[in-house]
Coordinates of C-alpha atoms and ligand atoms in Angstrom, one line a residue:
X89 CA 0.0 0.0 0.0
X90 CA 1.4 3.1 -0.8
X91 CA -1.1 5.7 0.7
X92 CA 0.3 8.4 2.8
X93 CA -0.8 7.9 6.5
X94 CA -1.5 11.0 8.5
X95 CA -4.5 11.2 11.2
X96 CA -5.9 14.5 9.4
X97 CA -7.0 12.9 6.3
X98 CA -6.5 9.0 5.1
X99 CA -6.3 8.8 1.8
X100 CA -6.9 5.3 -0.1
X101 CA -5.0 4.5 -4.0
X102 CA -7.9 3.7 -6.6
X103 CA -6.7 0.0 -6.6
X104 CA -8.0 0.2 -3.0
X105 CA -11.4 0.8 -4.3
X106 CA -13.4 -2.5 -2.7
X107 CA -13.6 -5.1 -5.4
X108 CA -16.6 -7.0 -4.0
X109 CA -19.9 -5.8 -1.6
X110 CA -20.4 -7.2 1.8
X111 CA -23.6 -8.8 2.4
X112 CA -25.1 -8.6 5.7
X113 CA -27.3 -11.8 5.4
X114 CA -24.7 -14.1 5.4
X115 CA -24.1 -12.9 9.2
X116 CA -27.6 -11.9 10.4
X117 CA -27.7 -13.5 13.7
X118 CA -31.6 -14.7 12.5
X119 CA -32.8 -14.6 8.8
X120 CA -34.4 -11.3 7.9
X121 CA -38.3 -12.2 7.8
X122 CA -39.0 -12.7 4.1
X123 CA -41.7 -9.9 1.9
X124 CA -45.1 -11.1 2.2
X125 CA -47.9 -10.8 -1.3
X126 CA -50.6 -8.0 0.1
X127 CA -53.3 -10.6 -0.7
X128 CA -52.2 -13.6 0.5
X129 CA -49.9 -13.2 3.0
X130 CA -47.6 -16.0 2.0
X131 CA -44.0 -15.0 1.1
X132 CA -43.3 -13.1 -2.4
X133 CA -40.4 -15.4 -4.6
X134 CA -37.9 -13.3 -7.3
X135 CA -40.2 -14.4 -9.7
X136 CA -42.4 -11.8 -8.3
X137 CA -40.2 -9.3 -8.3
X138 CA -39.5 -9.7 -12.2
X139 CA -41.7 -6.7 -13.5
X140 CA -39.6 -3.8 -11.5
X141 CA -36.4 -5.1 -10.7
X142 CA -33.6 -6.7 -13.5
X143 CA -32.7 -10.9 -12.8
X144 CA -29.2 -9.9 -12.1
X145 CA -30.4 -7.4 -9.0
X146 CA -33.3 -9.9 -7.7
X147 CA -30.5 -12.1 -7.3
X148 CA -28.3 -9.7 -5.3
X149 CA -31.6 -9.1 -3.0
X150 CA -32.2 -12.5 -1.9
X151 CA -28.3 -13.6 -2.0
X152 CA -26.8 -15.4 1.3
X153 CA -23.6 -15.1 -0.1
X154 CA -21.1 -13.0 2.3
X155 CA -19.3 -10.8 -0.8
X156 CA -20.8 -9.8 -4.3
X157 CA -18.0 -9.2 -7.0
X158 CA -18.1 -5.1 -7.7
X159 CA -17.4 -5.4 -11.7
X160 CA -14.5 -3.9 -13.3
X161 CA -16.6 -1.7 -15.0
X162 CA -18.7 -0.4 -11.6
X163 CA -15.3 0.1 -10.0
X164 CA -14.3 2.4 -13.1
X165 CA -17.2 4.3 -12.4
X166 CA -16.5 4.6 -9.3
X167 CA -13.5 6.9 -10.1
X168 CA -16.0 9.1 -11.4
X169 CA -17.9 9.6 -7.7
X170 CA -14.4 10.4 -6.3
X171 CA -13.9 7.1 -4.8
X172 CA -11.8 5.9 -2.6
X173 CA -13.2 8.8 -0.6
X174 CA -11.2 10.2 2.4
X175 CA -11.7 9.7 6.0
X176 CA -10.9 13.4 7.6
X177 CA -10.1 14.1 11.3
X178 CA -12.6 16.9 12.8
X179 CA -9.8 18.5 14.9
X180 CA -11.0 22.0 14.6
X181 CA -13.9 20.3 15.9
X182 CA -12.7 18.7 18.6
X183 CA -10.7 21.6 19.9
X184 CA -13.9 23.6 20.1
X185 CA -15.5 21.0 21.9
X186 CA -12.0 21.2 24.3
X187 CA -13.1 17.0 24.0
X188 CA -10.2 14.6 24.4
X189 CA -12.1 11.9 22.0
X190 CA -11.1 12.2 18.4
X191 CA -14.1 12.5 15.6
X192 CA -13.3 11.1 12.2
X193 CA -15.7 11.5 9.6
X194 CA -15.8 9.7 6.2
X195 CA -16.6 12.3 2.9
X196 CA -19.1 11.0 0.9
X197 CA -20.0 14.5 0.3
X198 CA -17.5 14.4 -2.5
X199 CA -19.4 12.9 -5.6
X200 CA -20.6 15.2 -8.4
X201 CA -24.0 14.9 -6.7
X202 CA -22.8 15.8 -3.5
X203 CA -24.1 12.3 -1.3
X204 CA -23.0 8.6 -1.1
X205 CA -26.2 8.4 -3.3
X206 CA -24.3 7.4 -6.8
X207 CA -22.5 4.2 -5.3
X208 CA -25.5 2.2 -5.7
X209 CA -27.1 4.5 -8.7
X210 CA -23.9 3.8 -10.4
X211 CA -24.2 -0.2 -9.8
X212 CA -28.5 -0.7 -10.6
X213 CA -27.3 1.5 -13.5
X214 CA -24.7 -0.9 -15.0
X215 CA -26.5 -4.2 -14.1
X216 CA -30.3 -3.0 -15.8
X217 CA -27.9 -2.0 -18.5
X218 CA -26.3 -5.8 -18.7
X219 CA -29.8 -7.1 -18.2
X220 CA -31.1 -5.0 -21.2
X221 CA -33.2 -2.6 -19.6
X222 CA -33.3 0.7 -21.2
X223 CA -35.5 2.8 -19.5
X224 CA -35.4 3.5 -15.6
X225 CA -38.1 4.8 -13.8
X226 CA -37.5 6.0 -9.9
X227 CA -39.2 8.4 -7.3
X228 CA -37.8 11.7 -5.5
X229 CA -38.4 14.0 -2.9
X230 CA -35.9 17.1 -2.9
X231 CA -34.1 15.4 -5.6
X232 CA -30.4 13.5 -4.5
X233 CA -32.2 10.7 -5.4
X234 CA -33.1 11.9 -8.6
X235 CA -29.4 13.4 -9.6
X236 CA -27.5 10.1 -9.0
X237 CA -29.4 7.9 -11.1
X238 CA -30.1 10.6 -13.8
X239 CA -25.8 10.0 -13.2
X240 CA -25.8 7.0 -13.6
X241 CA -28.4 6.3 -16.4
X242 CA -25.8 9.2 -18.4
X243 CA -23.1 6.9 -17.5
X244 CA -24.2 3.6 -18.8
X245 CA -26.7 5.2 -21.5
X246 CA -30.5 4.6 -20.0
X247 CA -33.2 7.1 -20.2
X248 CA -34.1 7.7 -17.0
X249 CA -37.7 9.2 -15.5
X250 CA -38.1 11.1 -12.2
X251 CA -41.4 11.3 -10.4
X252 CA -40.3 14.4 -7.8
X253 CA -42.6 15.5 -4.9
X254 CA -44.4 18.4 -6.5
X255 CA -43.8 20.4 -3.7
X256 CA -39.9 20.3 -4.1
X257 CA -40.7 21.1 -7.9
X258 CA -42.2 24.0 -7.3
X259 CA -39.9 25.0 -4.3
X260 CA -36.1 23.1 -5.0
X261 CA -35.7 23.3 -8.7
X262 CA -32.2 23.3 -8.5
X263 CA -31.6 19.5 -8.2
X264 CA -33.9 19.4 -11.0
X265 CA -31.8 21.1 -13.2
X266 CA -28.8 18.5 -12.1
X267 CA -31.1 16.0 -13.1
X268 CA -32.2 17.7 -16.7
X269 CA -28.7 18.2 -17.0
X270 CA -28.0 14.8 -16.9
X271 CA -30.6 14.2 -19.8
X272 CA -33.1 12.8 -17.0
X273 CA -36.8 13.7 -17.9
X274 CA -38.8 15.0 -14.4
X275 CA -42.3 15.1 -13.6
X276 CA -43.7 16.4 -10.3
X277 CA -45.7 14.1 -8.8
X278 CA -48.9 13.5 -8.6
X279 CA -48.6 14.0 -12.4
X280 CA -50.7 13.3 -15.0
X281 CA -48.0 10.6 -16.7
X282 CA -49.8 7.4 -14.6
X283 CA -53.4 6.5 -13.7
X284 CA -52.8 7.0 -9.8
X285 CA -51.3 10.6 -10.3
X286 CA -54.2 11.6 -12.6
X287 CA -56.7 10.2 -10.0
X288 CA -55.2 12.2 -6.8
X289 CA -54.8 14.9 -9.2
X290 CA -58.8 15.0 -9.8
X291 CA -59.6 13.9 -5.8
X292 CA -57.4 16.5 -4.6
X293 CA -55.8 19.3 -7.1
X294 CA -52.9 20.7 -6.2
X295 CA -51.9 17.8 -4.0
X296 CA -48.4 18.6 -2.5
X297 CA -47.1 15.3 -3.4
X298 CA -45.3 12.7 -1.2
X299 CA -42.7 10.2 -1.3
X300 CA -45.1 7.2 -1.0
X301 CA -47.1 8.5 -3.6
X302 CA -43.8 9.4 -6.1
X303 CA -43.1 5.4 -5.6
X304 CA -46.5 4.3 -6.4
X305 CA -46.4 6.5 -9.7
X306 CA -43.2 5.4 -10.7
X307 CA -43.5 1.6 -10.1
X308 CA -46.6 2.0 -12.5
X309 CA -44.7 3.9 -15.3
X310 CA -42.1 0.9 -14.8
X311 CA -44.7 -2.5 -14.8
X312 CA -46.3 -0.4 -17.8
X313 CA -43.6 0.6 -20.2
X314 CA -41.6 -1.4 -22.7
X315 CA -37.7 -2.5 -21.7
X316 CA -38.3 -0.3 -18.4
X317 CA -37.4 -1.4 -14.4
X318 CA -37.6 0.6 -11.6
X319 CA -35.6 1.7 -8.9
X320 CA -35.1 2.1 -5.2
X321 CA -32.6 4.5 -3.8
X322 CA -32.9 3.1 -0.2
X323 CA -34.7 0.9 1.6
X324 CA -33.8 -3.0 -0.4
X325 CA -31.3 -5.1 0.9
X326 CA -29.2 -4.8 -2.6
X327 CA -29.3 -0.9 -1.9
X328 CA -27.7 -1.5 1.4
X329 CA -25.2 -4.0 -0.4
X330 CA -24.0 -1.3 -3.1
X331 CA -23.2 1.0 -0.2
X332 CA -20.7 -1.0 1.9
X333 CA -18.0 0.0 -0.3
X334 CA -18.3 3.2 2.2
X335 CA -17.6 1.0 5.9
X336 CA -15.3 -1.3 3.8
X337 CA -13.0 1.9 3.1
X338 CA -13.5 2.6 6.5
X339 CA -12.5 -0.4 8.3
X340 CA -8.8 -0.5 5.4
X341 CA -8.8 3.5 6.9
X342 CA -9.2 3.1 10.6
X343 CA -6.6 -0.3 10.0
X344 CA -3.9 2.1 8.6
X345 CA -4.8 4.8 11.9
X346 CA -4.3 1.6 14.1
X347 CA -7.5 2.6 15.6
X348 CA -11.0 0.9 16.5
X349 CA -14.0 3.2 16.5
X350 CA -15.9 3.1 19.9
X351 CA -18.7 4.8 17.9
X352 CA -20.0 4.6 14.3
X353 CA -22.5 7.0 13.8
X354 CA -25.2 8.0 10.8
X355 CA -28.3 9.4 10.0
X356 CA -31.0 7.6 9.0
X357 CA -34.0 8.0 6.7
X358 CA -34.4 4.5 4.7
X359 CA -30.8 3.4 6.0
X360 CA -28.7 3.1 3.2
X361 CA -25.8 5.6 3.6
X362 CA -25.8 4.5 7.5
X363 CA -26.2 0.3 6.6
X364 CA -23.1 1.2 4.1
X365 CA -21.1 2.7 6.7
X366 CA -21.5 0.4 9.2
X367 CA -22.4 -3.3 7.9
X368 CA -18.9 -4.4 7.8
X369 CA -18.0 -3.5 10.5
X370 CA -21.4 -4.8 12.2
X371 CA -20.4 -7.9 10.6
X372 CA -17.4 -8.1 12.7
X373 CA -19.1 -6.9 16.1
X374 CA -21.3 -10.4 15.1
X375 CA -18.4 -12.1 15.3
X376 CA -17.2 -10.9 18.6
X377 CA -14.3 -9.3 16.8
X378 CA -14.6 -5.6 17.9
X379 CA -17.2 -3.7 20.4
X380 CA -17.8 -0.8 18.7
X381 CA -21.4 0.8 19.6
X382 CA -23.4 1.7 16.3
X383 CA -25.8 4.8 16.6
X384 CA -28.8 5.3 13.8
X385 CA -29.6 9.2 14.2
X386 CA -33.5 9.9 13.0
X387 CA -35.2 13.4 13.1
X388 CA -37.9 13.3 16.4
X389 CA -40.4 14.6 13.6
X390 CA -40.4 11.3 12.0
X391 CA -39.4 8.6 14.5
X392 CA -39.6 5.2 12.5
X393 CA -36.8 3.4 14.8
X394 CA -37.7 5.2 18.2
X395 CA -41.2 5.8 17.5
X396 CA -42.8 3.2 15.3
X397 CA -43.8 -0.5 15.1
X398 CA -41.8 -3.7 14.1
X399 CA -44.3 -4.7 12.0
X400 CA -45.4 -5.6 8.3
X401 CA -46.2 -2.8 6.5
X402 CA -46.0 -1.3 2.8
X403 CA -43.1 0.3 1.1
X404 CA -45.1 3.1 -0.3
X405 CA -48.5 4.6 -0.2
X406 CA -50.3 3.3 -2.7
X407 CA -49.9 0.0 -1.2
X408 CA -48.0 -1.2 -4.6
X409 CA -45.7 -3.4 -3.4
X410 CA -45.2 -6.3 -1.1
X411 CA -44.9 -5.9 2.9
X412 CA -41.9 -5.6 4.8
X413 CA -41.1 -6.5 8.4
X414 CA -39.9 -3.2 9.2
X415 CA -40.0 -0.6 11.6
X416 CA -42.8 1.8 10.6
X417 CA -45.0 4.7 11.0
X418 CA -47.8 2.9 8.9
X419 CA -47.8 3.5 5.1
X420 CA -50.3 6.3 5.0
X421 CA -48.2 8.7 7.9
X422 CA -47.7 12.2 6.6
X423 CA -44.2 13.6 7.9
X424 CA -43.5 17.5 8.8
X425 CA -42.3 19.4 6.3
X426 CA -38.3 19.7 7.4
X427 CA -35.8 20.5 5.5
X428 CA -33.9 17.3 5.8
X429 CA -36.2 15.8 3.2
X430 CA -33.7 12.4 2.8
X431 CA -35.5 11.1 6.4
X432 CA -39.1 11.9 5.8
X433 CA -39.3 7.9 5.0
X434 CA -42.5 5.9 6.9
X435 CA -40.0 3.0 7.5
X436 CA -37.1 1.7 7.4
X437 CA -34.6 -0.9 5.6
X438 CA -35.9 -4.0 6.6
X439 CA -32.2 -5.2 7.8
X440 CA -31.3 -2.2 10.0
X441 CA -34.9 -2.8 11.6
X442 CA -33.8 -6.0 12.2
X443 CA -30.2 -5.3 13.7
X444 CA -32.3 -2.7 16.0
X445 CA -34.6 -5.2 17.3
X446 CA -32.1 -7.4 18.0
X447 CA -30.0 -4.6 19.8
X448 CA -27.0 -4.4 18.0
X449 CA -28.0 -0.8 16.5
X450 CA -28.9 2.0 19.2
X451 CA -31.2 4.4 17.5
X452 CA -31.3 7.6 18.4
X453 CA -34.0 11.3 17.4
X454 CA -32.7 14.5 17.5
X455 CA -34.9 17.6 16.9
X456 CA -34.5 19.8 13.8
X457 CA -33.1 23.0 15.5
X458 CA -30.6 21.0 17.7
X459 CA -29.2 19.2 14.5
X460 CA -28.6 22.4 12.7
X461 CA -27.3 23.6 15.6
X462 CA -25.0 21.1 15.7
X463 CA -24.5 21.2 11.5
X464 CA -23.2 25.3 12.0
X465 CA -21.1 24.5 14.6
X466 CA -19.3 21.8 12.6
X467 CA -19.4 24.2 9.3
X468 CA -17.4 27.0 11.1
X469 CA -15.0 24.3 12.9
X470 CA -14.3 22.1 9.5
X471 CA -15.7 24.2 6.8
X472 CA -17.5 22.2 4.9
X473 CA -21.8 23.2 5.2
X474 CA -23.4 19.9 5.8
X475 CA -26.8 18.4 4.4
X476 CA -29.4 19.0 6.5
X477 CA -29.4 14.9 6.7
X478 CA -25.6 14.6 7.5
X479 CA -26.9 17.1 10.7
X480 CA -28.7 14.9 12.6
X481 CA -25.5 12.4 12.6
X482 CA -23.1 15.0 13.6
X483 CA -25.8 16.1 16.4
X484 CA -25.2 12.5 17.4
X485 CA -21.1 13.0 17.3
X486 CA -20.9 15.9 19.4
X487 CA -23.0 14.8 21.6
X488 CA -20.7 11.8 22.5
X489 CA -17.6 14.0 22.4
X490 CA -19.5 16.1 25.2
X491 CA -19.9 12.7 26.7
X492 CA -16.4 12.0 26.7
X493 CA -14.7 14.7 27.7
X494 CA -17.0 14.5 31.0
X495 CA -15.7 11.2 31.9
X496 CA -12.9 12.1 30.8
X497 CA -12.2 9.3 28.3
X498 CA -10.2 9.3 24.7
X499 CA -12.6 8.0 23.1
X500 CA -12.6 7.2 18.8
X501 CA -16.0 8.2 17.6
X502 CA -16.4 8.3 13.6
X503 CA -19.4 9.2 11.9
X504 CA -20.6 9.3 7.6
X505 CA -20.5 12.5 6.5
X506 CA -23.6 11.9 3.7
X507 CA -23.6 14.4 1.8
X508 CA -22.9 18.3 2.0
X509 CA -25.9 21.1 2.3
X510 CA -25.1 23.4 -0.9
X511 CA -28.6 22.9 -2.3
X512 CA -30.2 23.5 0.7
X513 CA -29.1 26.7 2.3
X514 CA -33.0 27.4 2.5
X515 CA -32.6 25.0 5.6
X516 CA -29.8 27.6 6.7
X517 CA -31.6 30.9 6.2
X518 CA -34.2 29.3 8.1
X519 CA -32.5 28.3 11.1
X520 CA -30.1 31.8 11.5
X521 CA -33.3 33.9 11.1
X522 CA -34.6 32.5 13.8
X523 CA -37.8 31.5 11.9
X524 CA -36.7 27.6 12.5
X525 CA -39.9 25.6 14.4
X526 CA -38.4 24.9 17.6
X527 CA -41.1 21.8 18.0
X528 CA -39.9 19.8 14.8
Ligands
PLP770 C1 -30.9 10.5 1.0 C2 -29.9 11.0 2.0 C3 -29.9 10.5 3.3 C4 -30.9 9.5 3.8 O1 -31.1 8.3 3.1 P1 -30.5 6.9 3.6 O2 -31.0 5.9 2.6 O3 -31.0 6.7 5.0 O4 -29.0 7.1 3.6 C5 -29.0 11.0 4.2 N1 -28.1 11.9 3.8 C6 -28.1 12.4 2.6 C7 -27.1 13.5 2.2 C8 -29.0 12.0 1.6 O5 -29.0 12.5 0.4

């Protein structure tokens, strides 16, 4: 290896790029409890899974196997996002928190799109492509959804359609320019493209739109259209797959520090950018290997972990696709309108609920004013403005370092930086004018 080593920033070579995906299944310490059919109950197969996802990604949803093979081509792309991405030292941060614990944060804030989103847009991208799909259909709310698979459909040459929450249309067009840019075609939803939009559209006009209902509009532009699959930014178990190239890096980074982290933190909204970060290394706290404490951070506005039911529920509103066992605020719960519009989700990935039930994950709500709070604090320390997501886990951080320095205790407390907050300085203006909800 010849990376330079130094505490402030770790840097990884592109050969140390991951070359295969960890799967959390093959270490679940019980099987994740299988999708159930709506109508009957009885657990869904692949087959059933045929008209929205690709073969080659069913595959990866239901695989027991412990490592997926990242293709050379993937891995290219990869270079694209800025991977390897560094892990950085918060010093600036830690000196102003006069903390003897060191904070470590991993920058997945670096891709063109500005989240850890494009690591698994990049990989349903390229294997729809292999699989012959040509057009991909997927939902958005403020739109980093949207931008890294309009990414990756430029990349591997796929039209790509975006059903965006009309009220993000209307108020966040920039994202939607990243996606047009792109060459991604984007409808605000409820829209008039799909038999569900067009019937809220005459129930309720000028229906503000919602993530559950953006899902249900474009699964059925995807069941209905010729060569065309959709596709899930969060919540499946091959979405949480695609992102462990992020706790993979980690583990090689915090190797090369000779360190262990006490904590891993992240925020939390369908649990992909958090599940990335921390699977591998869950997968050796299953293994008695390492006791590092894992904290899921969730806005107290909508409280799936901390607040809802381990239960089977739907995936969207609609109620278009299978159940889930999953933690849940029931299909049909209509979240606050906060700015960190990545964790407005009803539920949660189905294998972080399960590593919560069983313990091994501590989740965690913060409220909105305290994360941003805690988001300018780090911005002046470390410089970098973070997304009103990435907030709630450094909320989580500083808390601990507080923690620490009380007892007195050095403790190594790393958290995933998800994505930086450039397209959403409304959140900003909002919270240093004082006009921020303190109740949220
Ligand atoms: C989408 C998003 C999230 C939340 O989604 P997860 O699937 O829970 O990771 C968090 N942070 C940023 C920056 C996001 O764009």
């Amino acid at each position: 290896m010849t990376s330079h080593v130094d505490d402030m920033r770790v840097q990884l070579d592109i050969e140390d790029i991951p070359n295969r995906w960890y799967n959390i299944a093959a270490d679940l310490p019980e099987p994740l409890p299988p999708p159930l059919n709506p109508g009957t109950r009885e657990p869904i197969g692949p087959e059933d899974l045929k008209a929205i996802f690709p073969m080659n990604l069913i595959a990866q949803e239901v695989s027991q196997d412990r490592y997926i093979d990242i293709p050379q081509e993937v891995r290219d792309a990869y270079v694209l996002l800025g991977r390897p991405s560094p892990l950085q030292r918060a010093k600036r941060l830690e000196a102003a928190l006069k903390t003897p614990a060191k904070i470590f944060f991993k920058r997945e804030d670096l891709s063109p799109c500005g989240s850890h989103k494009p690591n698994t847009a990049i990989a349903q991208a390229y294997f729809n492509m292999k699989a012959g799909t040509e057009n991909l259909t997927t939902e958005t709310g403020a739109g980093q959804w949207g931008s890294a698979l309009s990414l990756a459909c430029s990349i591997f040459d796929l039209n790509c359609t975006v059903f965006m929450v009309r009220i993000s249309y209307d108020q966040k067009p920039y994202r939607r320019y990243v996606m047009e840019t792109y060459g991604a075609k984007v409808f605000p939803s409820p829209s008039n493209e799909t038999e569900y939009g067009k019937r809220l559209n005459k129930e309720s006009p000028g229906h503000p739109g919602s993530l559950g209902v953006a899902i249900s509009e474009a699964i059925e532009t995807a069941v209905h259209g010729k060569n065309s699959k959709y596709s899930l930014g969060s919540v499946a178990n091959h979405v949480m797959l695609h992102q462990t190239v992020i706790g993979q890096e980690v583990m090689k980074q915090m190797r090369m520090l000779d360190l262990k982290p006490d904590y891993m933190i992240g925020c939390v909204g369908g649990g992909s950018n958090f599940a990335g970060f921390t699977f591998p290394m869950i997968g050796e706290k299953l293994k008695g290997k390492v006791d590092t404490e894992f904290v899921a951070v969730e806005p107290t506005s909508v409280p799936s972990l901390t607040g809802g039911k381990y239960e089977y529920d739907f995936g969207d509103t609609a109620g278009m696709t299978p159940l889930f066992k999953m933690y849940t605020l029931g299909h049909e719960f209509v979240p606050s309108p906060i700015h960190a519009g990545g964790l407005r989700y009803h539920g949660m990935a189905p294998t972080v609920s399960l590593l919560t039930k069983l313990g091994v994950i501590k989740p965690v709500a913060f409220r909105q004013k305290d994360t941003f709070a805690a988001g300018v604090m780090f911005a002046k320390a470390e410089g970098i403005i973070p997304a009103p997501e990435t907030n709630h886990a450094i909320k989580a951080a500083i808390d601990l370092a507080i923690q620490a320095k009380e007892k007195k205790e050095e403790k190594i407390i790393v958290f995933n930086f998800s994505g930086h907050g450039l397209l959403d300085l409304g959140g900003y203006s909002n919270y240093l004018s004082g006009k921020m909800n303190s109740s949220a």
